[in-house]
XYZ file of C-alpha atoms in Angstrom:
369
model
C -34.474 -13.252 -8.795
C -33.714 -14.387 -4.995
C -31.062 -11.967 -5.053
C -32.871 -9.008 -5.805
C -35.600 -9.985 -3.374
C -32.797 -10.637 -0.651
C -30.970 -7.546 -1.014
C -34.623 -5.065 -0.086
C -33.807 -6.240 3.627
C -30.844 -4.364 3.975
C -30.275 -0.343 4.610
C -28.720 0.679 1.326
C -26.043 2.472 2.998
C -25.202 6.354 3.862
C -21.806 6.672 5.733
C -18.242 5.462 5.108
C -18.944 3.781 8.400
C -21.865 1.786 6.986
C -20.168 1.768 3.672
C -16.940 0.067 5.739
C -16.385 -3.591 7.513
C -12.705 -3.471 8.042
C -12.146 -2.859 11.007
C -16.046 -5.094 12.302
C -12.666 -7.315 14.191
C -9.930 -5.075 14.996
C -7.309 -7.913 16.503
C -6.490 -11.174 13.981
C -7.401 -13.114 16.356
C -10.637 -12.409 16.060
C -10.915 -13.531 12.149
C -13.322 -16.207 11.992
C -13.034 -17.986 8.126
C -15.993 -16.247 6.586
C -14.361 -13.455 8.018
C -15.076 -10.892 4.944
C -16.703 -9.030 2.073
C -17.955 -12.047 0.387
C -19.642 -10.517 -2.239
C -23.307 -12.192 -0.913
C -25.689 -9.090 -1.817
C -26.161 -6.841 1.014
C -28.509 -3.699 0.161
C -29.290 -2.310 -2.653
C -27.258 0.469 -4.307
C -28.497 2.982 -6.901
C -26.421 3.529 -9.698
C -23.468 6.239 -8.931
C -23.359 8.471 -11.242
C -19.725 8.590 -13.086
C -18.549 5.200 -14.381
C -16.879 2.148 -12.154
C -14.994 4.650 -10.449
C -13.647 6.049 -13.765
C -15.552 9.755 -12.832
C -14.567 9.569 -9.341
C -13.504 12.951 -7.183
C -10.226 11.168 -5.987
C -8.598 13.495 -4.479
C -9.187 14.434 -0.474
C -12.631 16.003 0.585
C -12.845 18.531 3.612
C -15.143 19.894 5.286
C -17.488 22.962 4.792
C -16.461 23.973 8.893
C -13.482 23.145 8.172
C -10.049 21.916 6.740
C -9.923 19.108 7.987
C -9.327 16.026 5.399
C -11.774 13.619 5.176
C -13.299 10.072 3.649
C -14.927 10.116 -0.066
C -17.987 9.206 0.022
C -17.568 8.452 -3.184
C -15.122 5.398 -3.200
C -16.313 4.541 0.058
C -19.235 3.550 -1.612
C -18.877 2.712 -4.895
C -16.105 -0.002 -2.823
C -18.640 -1.349 -1.129
C -21.224 -2.663 -4.628
C -18.015 -4.036 -5.778
C -17.008 -6.167 -2.126
C -20.505 -7.035 -2.858
C -21.648 -8.422 -5.749
C -23.211 -5.042 -6.606
C -26.528 -6.278 -5.938
C -28.994 -4.317 -8.739
C -29.768 -7.458 -9.721
C -29.833 -7.713 -13.789
C -30.788 -11.061 -16.110
C -28.471 -13.478 -17.514
C -27.873 -12.899 -21.711
C -27.874 -16.001 -23.023
C -24.425 -17.807 -23.997
C -24.217 -15.957 -27.426
C -23.952 -13.040 -26.097
C -20.543 -13.549 -23.291
C -18.737 -10.655 -25.720
C -15.950 -10.805 -22.233
C -16.094 -14.460 -22.634
C -16.317 -14.396 -26.305
C -13.047 -11.345 -26.997
C -11.355 -13.603 -24.531
C -11.747 -16.553 -26.486
C -10.063 -14.485 -29.347
C -12.827 -15.025 -31.321
C -14.607 -11.491 -31.469
C -12.617 -8.597 -31.522
C -12.442 -5.224 -29.205
C -15.215 -3.092 -30.714
C -14.178 0.168 -32.095
C -10.502 -0.467 -32.848
C -10.840 -3.958 -33.821
C -8.791 -5.812 -31.863
C -8.708 -9.124 -31.438
C -6.517 -10.089 -28.029
C -4.236 -11.776 -29.712
C -2.670 -9.512 -30.737
C -2.937 -7.601 -28.177
C -0.541 -9.925 -26.394
C 2.093 -10.249 -28.848
C 2.089 -7.079 -30.334
C 1.481 -4.271 -27.786
C 3.477 -5.172 -24.674
C 6.796 -2.599 -24.641
C 4.591 -0.530 -26.877
C 4.150 1.772 -23.722
C 2.781 4.976 -26.089
C -0.255 2.827 -27.500
C -1.198 1.366 -24.118
C -0.828 5.214 -22.485
C -2.756 7.043 -25.215
C -5.390 3.840 -26.961
C -8.312 4.265 -23.804
C -10.450 1.831 -25.482
C -9.332 -2.129 -24.958
C -9.309 -1.763 -20.856
C -12.783 -1.923 -20.986
C -12.379 -4.658 -22.894
C -8.904 -5.800 -21.362
C -10.907 -6.117 -17.882
C -14.337 -5.814 -17.768
C -16.570 -5.350 -14.543
C -20.112 -5.787 -13.631
C -21.002 -2.210 -14.810
C -20.705 -0.060 -17.348
C -17.316 1.555 -18.408
C -16.689 4.280 -20.194
C -15.795 2.540 -23.585
C -20.087 1.705 -24.755
C -18.734 -0.968 -27.212
C -17.239 -3.068 -23.646
C -20.385 -5.347 -21.985
C -20.420 -5.601 -17.943
C -20.125 -8.887 -16.936
C -22.634 -10.744 -15.702
C -22.614 -14.053 -12.490
C -23.417 -15.813 -15.567
C -20.701 -15.331 -17.921
C -18.186 -15.028 -14.498
C -18.811 -18.636 -13.374
C -18.119 -19.616 -17.425
C -15.184 -17.658 -17.465
C -14.158 -19.324 -14.977
C -14.314 -22.585 -16.030
C -12.474 -21.588 -18.913
C -8.918 -22.410 -19.170
C -7.873 -20.537 -22.633
C -9.725 -17.561 -21.453
C -8.196 -17.120 -18.319
C -4.969 -18.516 -19.639
C -4.957 -15.017 -21.335
C -6.474 -12.991 -18.624
C -3.229 -13.622 -17.164
C -1.176 -12.208 -19.608
C -3.299 -9.170 -20.072
C -2.626 -8.751 -16.871
C 1.323 -9.073 -16.389
C 1.204 -6.859 -19.994
C -0.328 -4.212 -18.335
C 2.061 -5.451 -14.797
C 5.017 -4.374 -17.603
C 3.780 -0.749 -18.469
C 3.024 -0.021 -15.232
C 7.043 -1.556 -14.045
C 6.160 -4.281 -12.287
C 6.643 -8.242 -12.360
C 4.490 -11.137 -11.099
C 6.946 -13.246 -9.800
C 5.531 -16.477 -10.139
C 1.088 -18.091 -10.242
C 0.243 -16.854 -7.119
C 0.095 -13.548 -7.012
C 4.072 -12.625 -6.155
C 5.153 -9.381 -7.695
C 8.307 -6.884 -7.777
C 9.647 -4.157 -9.377
C 11.545 -5.064 -13.341
C 14.314 -4.248 -14.280
C 12.684 -0.549 -16.058
C 10.811 0.500 -13.363
C 12.743 3.813 -12.743
C 11.269 4.868 -15.649
C 8.224 3.254 -15.373
C 7.090 4.898 -11.768
C 8.190 8.570 -13.378
C 5.781 8.152 -15.920
C 2.771 6.369 -12.954
C 3.960 9.121 -10.719
C 3.062 11.968 -13.278
C 0.577 10.146 -14.907
C -2.140 9.757 -12.497
C -5.472 8.411 -14.966
C -3.965 4.907 -14.174
C -4.789 5.181 -10.701
C -8.069 4.425 -12.381
C -7.059 1.490 -14.866
C -5.586 -0.143 -11.752
C -9.231 0.503 -9.709
C -10.567 -1.127 -12.486
C -7.456 -3.792 -12.749
C -7.774 -5.132 -9.388
C -11.563 -4.686 -9.483
C -11.584 -7.413 -12.500
C -8.955 -9.387 -11.161
C -11.606 -10.532 -7.999
C -14.267 -10.873 -10.268
C -12.352 -12.680 -12.629
C -10.746 -15.664 -9.820
C -7.643 -13.813 -9.502
C -8.388 -12.287 -5.322
C -5.743 -13.787 -4.035
C -3.186 -11.171 -6.566
C -4.950 -8.148 -5.875
C -3.584 -7.965 -2.208
C 0.586 -8.374 -3.432
C 0.328 -5.478 -5.789
C -1.624 -3.169 -3.765
C 1.159 -3.589 -1.004
C 4.198 -3.241 -3.221
C 2.471 0.087 -4.235
C 1.525 1.188 -0.907
C 6.123 0.482 -0.074
C 6.608 2.496 -3.414
C 4.342 5.298 -2.552
C 4.156 5.793 1.553
C 7.737 4.216 2.193
C 10.300 4.889 -0.988
C 9.053 7.723 -2.432
C 8.770 6.615 -6.145
C 4.748 7.442 -6.385
C 3.966 9.606 -4.054
C 0.922 11.027 -6.254
C -0.431 7.442 -5.936
C -0.618 7.434 -2.201
C -4.390 8.932 -1.453
C -5.305 5.876 -5.013
C -3.744 3.397 -2.605
C -5.300 4.313 0.831
C -9.445 5.244 -0.486
C -9.545 2.971 -3.358
C -7.075 -0.021 -4.332
C -7.233 -0.959 0.123
C -11.267 -1.597 0.071
C -10.846 -3.590 -3.452
C -9.307 -6.313 -1.701
C -12.439 -8.674 0.340
C -11.053 -10.668 2.558
C -11.209 -7.854 5.870
C -7.299 -9.338 7.771
C -5.778 -8.251 4.326
C -7.154 -4.754 4.824
C -6.572 -4.635 8.302
C -2.708 -5.068 7.504
C -2.319 -2.950 4.979
C -3.801 0.029 6.717
C -2.007 -1.303 10.066
C 1.165 -0.904 7.886
C -0.001 2.382 6.396
C -0.824 3.402 9.698
C 2.755 2.965 11.484
C 4.555 4.938 8.001
C 2.638 7.323 7.229
C 3.274 11.490 8.477
C 1.899 13.229 9.741
C 0.346 10.133 11.934
C -2.429 12.652 13.594
C -3.874 12.754 9.569
C -4.236 9.054 8.312
C -8.276 8.844 7.704
C -7.841 4.982 7.329
C -7.805 2.987 10.903
C -10.135 2.255 13.605
C -13.288 4.642 14.046
C -12.862 5.921 18.046
C -14.752 3.718 19.735
C -12.519 0.599 19.097
C -9.849 2.332 19.950
C -9.869 0.932 23.052
C -6.892 3.456 25.261
C -5.837 5.219 21.979
C -3.239 3.656 20.225
C 0.371 4.781 21.906
C 2.738 2.964 23.977
C 0.767 0.770 26.057
C -2.680 0.299 23.659
C -4.062 -2.606 22.800
C -3.400 -1.727 18.769
C 0.161 -1.059 19.773
C 0.532 -4.216 21.321
C -0.869 -6.169 18.537
C 1.477 -4.341 16.323
C 4.332 -4.616 18.749
C 4.007 -8.275 19.697
C 3.795 -7.364 23.496
C 6.614 -4.552 23.250
C 5.338 -1.176 23.890
C 8.107 0.549 22.545
C 8.835 -1.813 19.904
C 6.030 -0.980 16.439
C 6.261 -4.757 13.739
C 5.843 -4.366 10.735
C 2.391 -6.163 10.746
C 2.574 -8.085 6.859
C 6.182 -9.129 7.755
C 6.321 -9.540 11.816
C 9.831 -7.741 11.805
C 11.114 -4.609 13.622
C 10.239 -0.825 12.546
C 12.594 0.624 14.897
C 9.766 2.739 16.399
C 7.651 3.061 12.638
C 10.033 4.134 10.901
C 11.000 7.794 9.408
C 7.924 8.346 7.977
C 6.738 8.911 3.744
C 9.038 11.615 2.571
C 9.506 12.264 -1.075
C 12.504 10.405 -1.787
C 13.150 8.275 1.097
C 12.910 5.116 2.236
C 11.377 4.125 5.472
C 12.950 2.106 8.264
C 10.911 -1.402 8.384
C 9.264 -0.380 4.976
C 9.901 -4.147 2.540
C 8.608 -5.340 -0.877
C 8.414 -8.496 0.383
C 5.338 -9.508 -0.671
C 4.605 -13.295 0.141
C 3.239 -12.824 3.933
C -0.386 -11.565 3.071
C -0.477 -14.783 0.616
C -1.273 -16.470 4.062
C -4.805 -17.149 4.758
C -5.813 -15.964 1.265
C -9.588 -17.333 0.744
C -10.067 -15.594 -2.731
C -11.852 -17.002 -5.425
C -8.691 -18.151 -7.089
C -8.356 -22.099 -7.054
C -6.682 -23.285 -9.857
C -3.282 -21.681 -11.140
C -2.477 -21.624 -15.346
C 0.585 -21.236 -16.810
C 2.305 -18.059 -17.463
C 4.160 -17.233 -20.716
C 7.098 -14.928 -21.757
């Protein structure tokens, strides 16, 4: 009840800027230990039209008076609500109603298909047609604290999340479900801290993913669910790899807008969001159309050579930009993000993103082949 009463003190965000705290501290050295959207409720946000971002318009928006692109308020508000733990309070269900937990304990099947989690984990891997065309399983595999398109799938509550996080068997199966979907997308989980890389079949799967845009909505759900169920630290490496493939390697060009509007903003620590966006800004073309950088009031004397932002990128040399994630020289920002072309300075490495992540993930669980 305190969550609801406390949230009444806050004004509901009405602009993209009010939803986005990414650049409130625009220098990594200013980062404080608690400088993240931690899941503490900050406003009362009435239900948005659409469900779980699944019906969001993921195309760029345009103003009425010009063709200048602008960020989606729907996306910003949806992700603000997620990062602040869904301020709309709900009474917790009784333990025997925790369908998501019971599904992951293999005691009830998903509805309406009547399929148990063990069958999905053992028989669906590599069955890409089934994973592509079945639209009822994703809400069960990756539950959220909001209702999805499958009305038989029940949304999470904070009480159920606590039970889930204390149940090793459920977390083990959840991680296997994540690896199942990564394989479907042509990605391989490397270790128990979330590093990822291309799978052996990446060319075929990336080509499919680039042309199958409903999977972009699924990835938004997967990222949100990772954060809810104890794997916050797994999100940034996946977003980093997808950003590199879309922007620098040209293998997933159709995904770029979804990455910048949605995926980056599922990440709760602001420092990681800033690192990803700085990396994207270095390689985005045309550079003057990049919408996700610091607001104009935070740019100081601008972003050209010698500016605060550019000095931060280059480690002091205003004529040499650096990758803020790998700390490697990028040769002045590279060649941009043309389709089918690599960009100098772009790297698929995700190791550095793990440093300093203070997410909910505490205990690793064993991976299984």
